[in-house]
PDB file of C-alpha atoms in Angstrom:
ATOM      1  CA  MET A 894      16.372  -8.488  15.993  1.00 84.00           C
ATOM      2  CA  PHE A 895      15.729  -5.112  17.838  1.00 85.00           C
ATOM      3  CA  ASN A 896      18.441  -3.590  20.371  1.00 82.00           C
ATOM      4  CA  GLU A 897      17.555  -1.752  24.132  1.00 79.00           C
ATOM      5  CA  LYS A 898      16.568   1.708  22.000  1.00 80.00           C
ATOM      6  CA  ALA A 899      14.513  -0.569  19.816  1.00 82.00           C
ATOM      7  CA  GLN A 900      16.207  -0.131  16.430  1.00 88.00           C
ATOM      8  CA  LEU A 901      17.002  -3.040  13.965  1.00 91.00           C
ATOM      9  CA  HIS A 902      19.777  -4.642  15.138  1.00 90.00           C
ATOM     10  CA  LYS A 903      22.511  -4.263  12.409  1.00 91.00           C
ATOM     11  CA  ASN A 904      22.795  -7.679  11.310  1.00 93.00           C
ATOM     12  CA  TYR A 905      19.277  -7.337  10.404  1.00 94.00           C
ATOM     13  CA  ARG A 906      19.926  -3.918   8.207  1.00 95.00           C
ATOM     14  CA  LYS A 907      20.473  -5.315   4.999  1.00 96.00           C
ATOM     15  CA  PRO A 908      18.060  -8.389   4.654  1.00 97.00           C
ATOM     16  CA  VAL A 909      15.230  -6.198   5.619  1.00 97.00           C
ATOM     17  CA  PHE A 910      16.938  -3.859   2.973  1.00 97.00           C
ATOM     18  CA  LEU A 911      17.148  -6.499   0.128  1.00 97.00           C
ATOM     19  CA  ALA A 912      13.788  -7.488   0.866  1.00 97.00           C
ATOM     20  CA  LEU A 913      12.517  -3.763   0.831  1.00 97.00           C
ATOM     21  CA  VAL A 914      14.438  -3.611  -2.833  1.00 97.00           C
ATOM     22  CA  LEU A 915      13.054  -6.850  -3.556  1.00 97.00           C
ATOM     23  CA  TYR A 916       9.515  -5.765  -2.870  1.00 96.00           C
ATOM     24  CA  ALA A 917       9.577  -2.417  -4.104  1.00 96.00           C
ATOM     25  CA  GLY A 918      10.433  -4.246  -7.947  1.00 96.00           C
ATOM     26  CA  LEU A 919       7.506  -6.737  -7.444  1.00 95.00           C
ATOM     27  CA  ILE A 920       5.192  -3.589  -6.883  1.00 95.00           C
ATOM     28  CA  GLY A 921       6.812  -1.691 -10.089  1.00 93.00           C
ATOM     29  CA  VAL A 922       5.664  -5.118 -12.257  1.00 93.00           C
ATOM     30  CA  MET A 923       2.063  -5.223 -10.423  1.00 91.00           C
ATOM     31  CA  CYS A 924       1.505  -1.328 -10.926  1.00 92.00           C
ATOM     32  CA  PHE A 925       3.095  -0.795 -13.846  1.00 92.00           C
ATOM     33  CA  GLY A 926       2.574  -3.481 -15.951  1.00 88.00           C
ATOM     34  CA  PRO A 927      -0.397  -3.709 -18.761  1.00 88.00           C
ATOM     35  CA  GLN A 928      -3.345  -4.855 -17.426  1.00 83.00           C
ATOM     36  CA  SER A 929      -5.777  -6.768 -18.677  1.00 78.00           C
ATOM     37  CA  SER A 930      -9.545  -6.309 -18.651  1.00 71.00           C
ATOM     38  CA  ILE A 931     -11.539  -8.885 -16.510  1.00 68.00           C
ATOM     39  CA  SER A 932     -14.612 -10.057 -18.385  1.00 65.00           C
ATOM     40  CA  GLY A 933     -17.479 -10.065 -16.711  1.00 62.00           C
ATOM     41  CA  VAL A 934     -16.355  -7.417 -14.560  1.00 64.00           C
ATOM     42  CA  THR A 935     -17.406  -3.357 -14.706  1.00 69.00           C
ATOM     43  CA  THR A 936     -16.026  -1.011 -12.200  1.00 76.00           C
ATOM     44  CA  PRO A 937     -19.440   1.668 -12.054  1.00 80.00           C
ATOM     45  CA  ASN A 938     -17.920   5.662 -12.144  1.00 89.00           C
ATOM     46  CA  ILE A 939     -14.579   5.357 -14.590  1.00 90.00           C
ATOM     47  CA  ILE A 940     -14.212   8.097 -16.630  1.00 92.00           C
ATOM     48  CA  TYR A 941     -12.117   8.082 -19.875  1.00 92.00           C
ATOM     49  CA  LEU A 942     -10.500  10.670 -20.982  1.00 93.00           C
ATOM     50  CA  GLY A 943      -8.875   9.448 -24.657  1.00 91.00           C
ATOM     51  CA  ARG A 944      -6.548   6.297 -23.209  1.00 89.00           C
ATOM     52  CA  LEU A 945      -7.154   7.739 -19.440  1.00 93.00           C
ATOM     53  CA  ARG A 946      -9.092   5.860 -17.099  1.00 91.00           C
ATOM     54  CA  LEU A 947      -9.991   8.194 -14.255  1.00 94.00           C
ATOM     55  CA  LEU A 948     -11.881   7.020 -10.763  1.00 93.00           C
ATOM     56  CA  LEU A 949     -12.437  10.255  -9.015  1.00 94.00           C
ATOM     57  CA  VAL A 950     -15.398   9.311  -6.860  1.00 93.00           C
ATOM     58  CA  PRO A 951     -14.390   8.752  -3.450  1.00 93.00           C
ATOM     59  CA  PHE A 952     -15.456   5.400  -1.785  1.00 92.00           C
ATOM     60  CA  ASN A 953     -16.853   4.703  -5.284  1.00 90.00           C
ATOM     61  CA  SER A 954     -16.828   0.611  -4.088  1.00 86.00           C
ATOM     62  CA  PHE A 955     -19.200   1.343  -1.290  1.00 86.00           C
ATOM     63  CA  VAL A 956     -21.261   3.917  -3.068  1.00 90.00           C
ATOM     64  CA  THR A 957     -21.672   1.374  -5.790  1.00 88.00           C
ATOM     65  CA  PHE A 958     -21.619  -1.554  -4.124  1.00 88.00           C
ATOM     66  CA  ASN A 959     -25.682  -1.997  -4.910  1.00 87.00           C
ATOM     67  CA  GLU A 960     -25.098  -1.401  -8.422  1.00 85.00           C
ATOM     68  CA  LEU A 961     -22.644  -4.373  -9.041  1.00 84.00           C
ATOM     69  CA  GLU A 962     -24.726  -7.307 -10.259  1.00 83.00           C
ATOM     70  CA  THR A 963     -23.075 -10.646 -10.205  1.00 84.00           C
ATOM     71  CA  LEU A 964     -21.214 -12.046  -6.752  1.00 89.00           C
ATOM     72  CA  ARG A 965     -18.076 -12.131  -8.938  1.00 85.00           C
ATOM     73  CA  GLU A 966     -18.288  -8.295  -9.321  1.00 84.00           C
ATOM     74  CA  LYS A 967     -18.825  -7.660  -5.748  1.00 87.00           C
ATOM     75  CA  VAL A 968     -16.273 -10.376  -4.509  1.00 89.00           C
ATOM     76  CA  TRP A 969     -13.873  -8.465  -6.829  1.00 85.00           C
ATOM     77  CA  VAL A 970     -14.645  -5.581  -5.902  1.00 86.00           C
ATOM     78  CA  VAL A 971     -13.813  -6.175  -1.988  1.00 90.00           C
ATOM     79  CA  GLY A 972     -10.764  -8.299  -3.240  1.00 91.00           C
ATOM     80  CA  GLN A 973      -9.528  -5.199  -5.181  1.00 89.00           C
ATOM     81  CA  ASN A 974      -9.578  -3.007  -1.785  1.00 92.00           C
ATOM     82  CA  VAL A 975      -8.435  -5.558   0.657  1.00 95.00           C
ATOM     83  CA  ALA A 976      -5.444  -6.165  -2.085  1.00 94.00           C
ATOM     84  CA  ASN A 977      -4.943  -2.436  -2.292  1.00 94.00           C
ATOM     85  CA  ILE A 978      -4.713  -2.119   1.355  1.00 95.00           C
ATOM     86  CA  PHE A 979      -1.943  -4.593   1.613  1.00 96.00           C
ATOM     87  CA  LEU A 980      -0.079  -3.684  -1.436  1.00 95.00           C
ATOM     88  CA  LEU A 981       2.123  -1.075   0.256  1.00 96.00           C
ATOM     89  CA  TYR A 982       1.721  -2.997   3.840  1.00 97.00           C
ATOM     90  CA  PRO A 983       4.841  -5.530   3.210  1.00 97.00           C
ATOM     91  CA  LEU A 984       7.027  -2.424   1.754  1.00 96.00           C
ATOM     92  CA  GLY A 985       5.477   0.267   5.202  1.00 96.00           C
ATOM     93  CA  ILE A 986       6.920  -3.050   6.988  1.00 96.00           C
ATOM     94  CA  CYS A 987      10.614  -2.705   5.911  1.00 96.00           C
ATOM     95  CA  VAL A 988      10.695   1.210   5.820  1.00 96.00           C
ATOM     96  CA  HIS A 989       9.344   1.494   9.275  1.00 95.00           C
ATOM     97  CA  LEU A 990      11.923  -1.120  10.555  1.00 95.00           C
ATOM     98  CA  LEU A 991      15.108   0.803   9.009  1.00 95.00           C
ATOM     99  CA  TRP A 992      14.221   4.458   9.487  1.00 94.00           C
ATOM    100  CA  ASN A 993      12.197   5.935  12.512  1.00 89.00           C
ATOM    101  CA  ARG A 994      11.979   9.010  11.382  1.00 90.00           C
ATOM    102  CA  TRP A 995       8.457   7.605   9.853  1.00 90.00           C
ATOM    103  CA  SER A 996       7.584   6.310  13.123  1.00 88.00           C
ATOM    104  CA  THR A 997       4.482   8.206  13.381  1.00 94.00           C
ATOM    105  CA  PRO A 998       1.302   8.634  12.556  1.00 95.00           C
ATOM    106  CA  GLN A 999       1.149  11.564  10.636  1.00 96.00           C
ATOM    107  CA  LYS A1000       4.578  10.588   9.100  1.00 96.00           C
ATOM    108  CA  SER A1001       3.185   7.014   8.600  1.00 96.00           C
ATOM    109  CA  LEU A1002      -0.057   8.109   6.684  1.00 96.00           C
ATOM    110  CA  LEU A1003       1.963  11.034   4.671  1.00 96.00           C
ATOM    111  CA  LEU A1004       4.807   8.176   3.467  1.00 96.00           C
ATOM    112  CA  GLY A1005       1.823   5.926   2.192  1.00 96.00           C
ATOM    113  CA  PHE A1006      -0.597   8.343   0.774  1.00 97.00           C
ATOM    114  CA  GLY A1007       2.651   9.793  -1.289  1.00 97.00           C
ATOM    115  CA  MET A1008       4.022   6.023  -2.563  1.00 96.00           C
ATOM    116  CA  SER A1009       0.395   5.981  -3.835  1.00 97.00           C
ATOM    117  CA  ILE A1010       0.579   8.884  -5.395  1.00 97.00           C
ATOM    118  CA  PHE A1011       3.632   8.648  -6.680  1.00 97.00           C
ATOM    119  CA  ILE A1012       1.904   5.133  -7.941  1.00 96.00           C
ATOM    120  CA  GLU A1013      -0.571   6.458  -9.333  1.00 96.00           C
ATOM    121  CA  THR A1014       0.442   9.349 -11.398  1.00 96.00           C
ATOM    122  CA  THR A1015       2.940   7.115 -13.076  1.00 95.00           C
ATOM    123  CA  GLN A1016       0.059   4.896 -14.299  1.00 94.00           C
ATOM    124  CA  LEU A1017      -1.173   8.208 -15.933  1.00 94.00           C
ATOM    125  CA  VAL A1018       1.814   8.800 -17.523  1.00 94.00           C
ATOM    126  CA  LEU A1019       2.125   5.325 -18.801  1.00 93.00           C
ATOM    127  CA  ASP A1020      -1.225   5.376 -20.428  1.00 93.00           C
ATOM    128  CA  LEU A1021      -0.309   8.604 -21.671  1.00 93.00           C
ATOM    129  CA  LEU A1022       2.786   6.911 -23.434  1.00 93.00           C
ATOM    130  CA  PHE A1023       1.850   3.781 -23.986  1.00 91.00           C
ATOM    131  CA  ASP A1024      -1.865   3.028 -23.262  1.00 87.00           C
ATOM    132  CA  VAL A1025      -1.318   0.267 -20.726  1.00 89.00           C
ATOM    133  CA  ASN A1026      -5.064   0.003 -19.771  1.00 88.00           C
ATOM    134  CA  ARG A1027      -4.368   1.612 -15.536  1.00 90.00           C
ATOM    135  CA  VAL A1028      -7.105   2.897 -13.693  1.00 90.00           C
ATOM    136  CA  PHE A1029      -6.209   5.764 -12.006  1.00 94.00           C
ATOM    137  CA  GLU A1030      -8.232   5.549  -8.209  1.00 94.00           C
ATOM    138  CA  VAL A1031      -8.798   8.161  -5.558  1.00 95.00           C
ATOM    139  CA  ASP A1032      -9.797   4.974  -3.314  1.00 95.00           C
ATOM    140  CA  ASP A1033      -6.677   3.537  -4.213  1.00 95.00           C
ATOM    141  CA  LEU A1034      -4.756   6.889  -2.463  1.00 96.00           C
ATOM    142  CA  TRP A1035      -6.383   6.307   0.971  1.00 96.00           C
ATOM    143  CA  THR A1036      -6.348   2.399   0.782  1.00 96.00           C
ATOM    144  CA  ASN A1037      -2.270   2.018   0.516  1.00 97.00           C
ATOM    145  CA  ALA A1038      -2.159   4.867   2.972  1.00 97.00           C
ATOM    146  CA  LEU A1039      -4.266   3.076   5.372  1.00 97.00           C
ATOM    147  CA  GLY A1040      -1.595  -0.492   4.467  1.00 97.00           C
ATOM    148  CA  VAL A1041       1.200   1.482   5.112  1.00 97.00           C
ATOM    149  CA  PHE A1042      -0.583   3.004   8.488  1.00 98.00           C
ATOM    150  CA  LEU A1043      -1.486  -0.595   9.557  1.00 98.00           C
ATOM    151  CA  ALA A1044       2.518  -1.640   8.890  1.00 97.00           C
ATOM    152  CA  TYR A1045       3.589   0.967  11.417  1.00 97.00           C
ATOM    153  CA  LEU A1046       1.217  -0.321  13.701  1.00 97.00           C
ATOM    154  CA  THR A1047       2.524  -4.025  13.238  1.00 97.00           C
ATOM    155  CA  VAL A1048       5.880  -2.776  13.935  1.00 95.00           C
ATOM    156  CA  LYS A1049       5.293  -0.566  16.831  1.00 94.00           C
ATOM    157  CA  TRP A1050       3.525  -3.455  18.171  1.00 94.00           C
ATOM    158  CA  VAL A1051       6.188  -5.927  17.897  1.00 93.00           C
ATOM    159  CA  LYS A1052       8.785  -3.280  18.922  1.00 91.00           C
ATOM    160  CA  ARG A1053       6.818  -3.367  21.794  1.00 89.00           C
ATOM    161  CA  LYS A1054       6.742  -6.932  22.235  1.00 88.00           C
ATOM    162  CA  TRP A1055      10.164  -7.723  21.821  1.00 84.00           C
ATOM    163  CA  LEU A1056      11.565  -5.111  24.198  1.00 81.00           C
ATOM    164  CA  SER A1057       8.672  -5.980  26.850  1.00 81.00           C
ATOM    165  CA  SER A1058      10.302  -9.547  26.385  1.00 81.00           C
ATOM    166  CA  LYS A1059      14.161  -8.600  26.291  1.00 74.00           C
ATOM    167  CA  TYR A1060      13.874  -6.110  28.872  1.00 65.00           C
ATOM    168  CA  PRO A1061      11.235  -6.389  31.484  1.00 64.00           C
ATOM    169  CA  ILE A1062      10.396  -3.065  33.651  1.00 58.00           C
ATOM    170  CA  ASP A1063      10.430  -4.585  37.432  1.00 51.00           C
TER     171      ASP A1063
END
């Protein structure tokens, strides 16, 4: 799968790139399509500015967790945070496999933050134009960036394991 320099073998590059493109399309569908409201679930601290919905309280899920009244709301909030961490994880795996220039912790976090800010600001624009019922959440920025960083750590670990098994150091 990898060569001696820990780069993806050329036979795997096209399938991984195709996976990247397909997953990016799924991200588009998940993040930019209309979102329906979930009955019985409310999110504290949302600011409404016309059709725009903003959640600008950092770590809102942790700050307001005790305000959630039902188990359903609590499970929903925890689930959303976990889902946001892993939303960009597969995309991060593909990027880290294909391009070594993102293979530092700082660049990986920057990549995740950049992708997340693109998603969040695009959602704002779509809400202005079409009212797709999206929320700009500041917490999505760090959870998505964390997901890409975890992808970086995963790829780094897999490469290290692969290299140590294929090219043992005597």
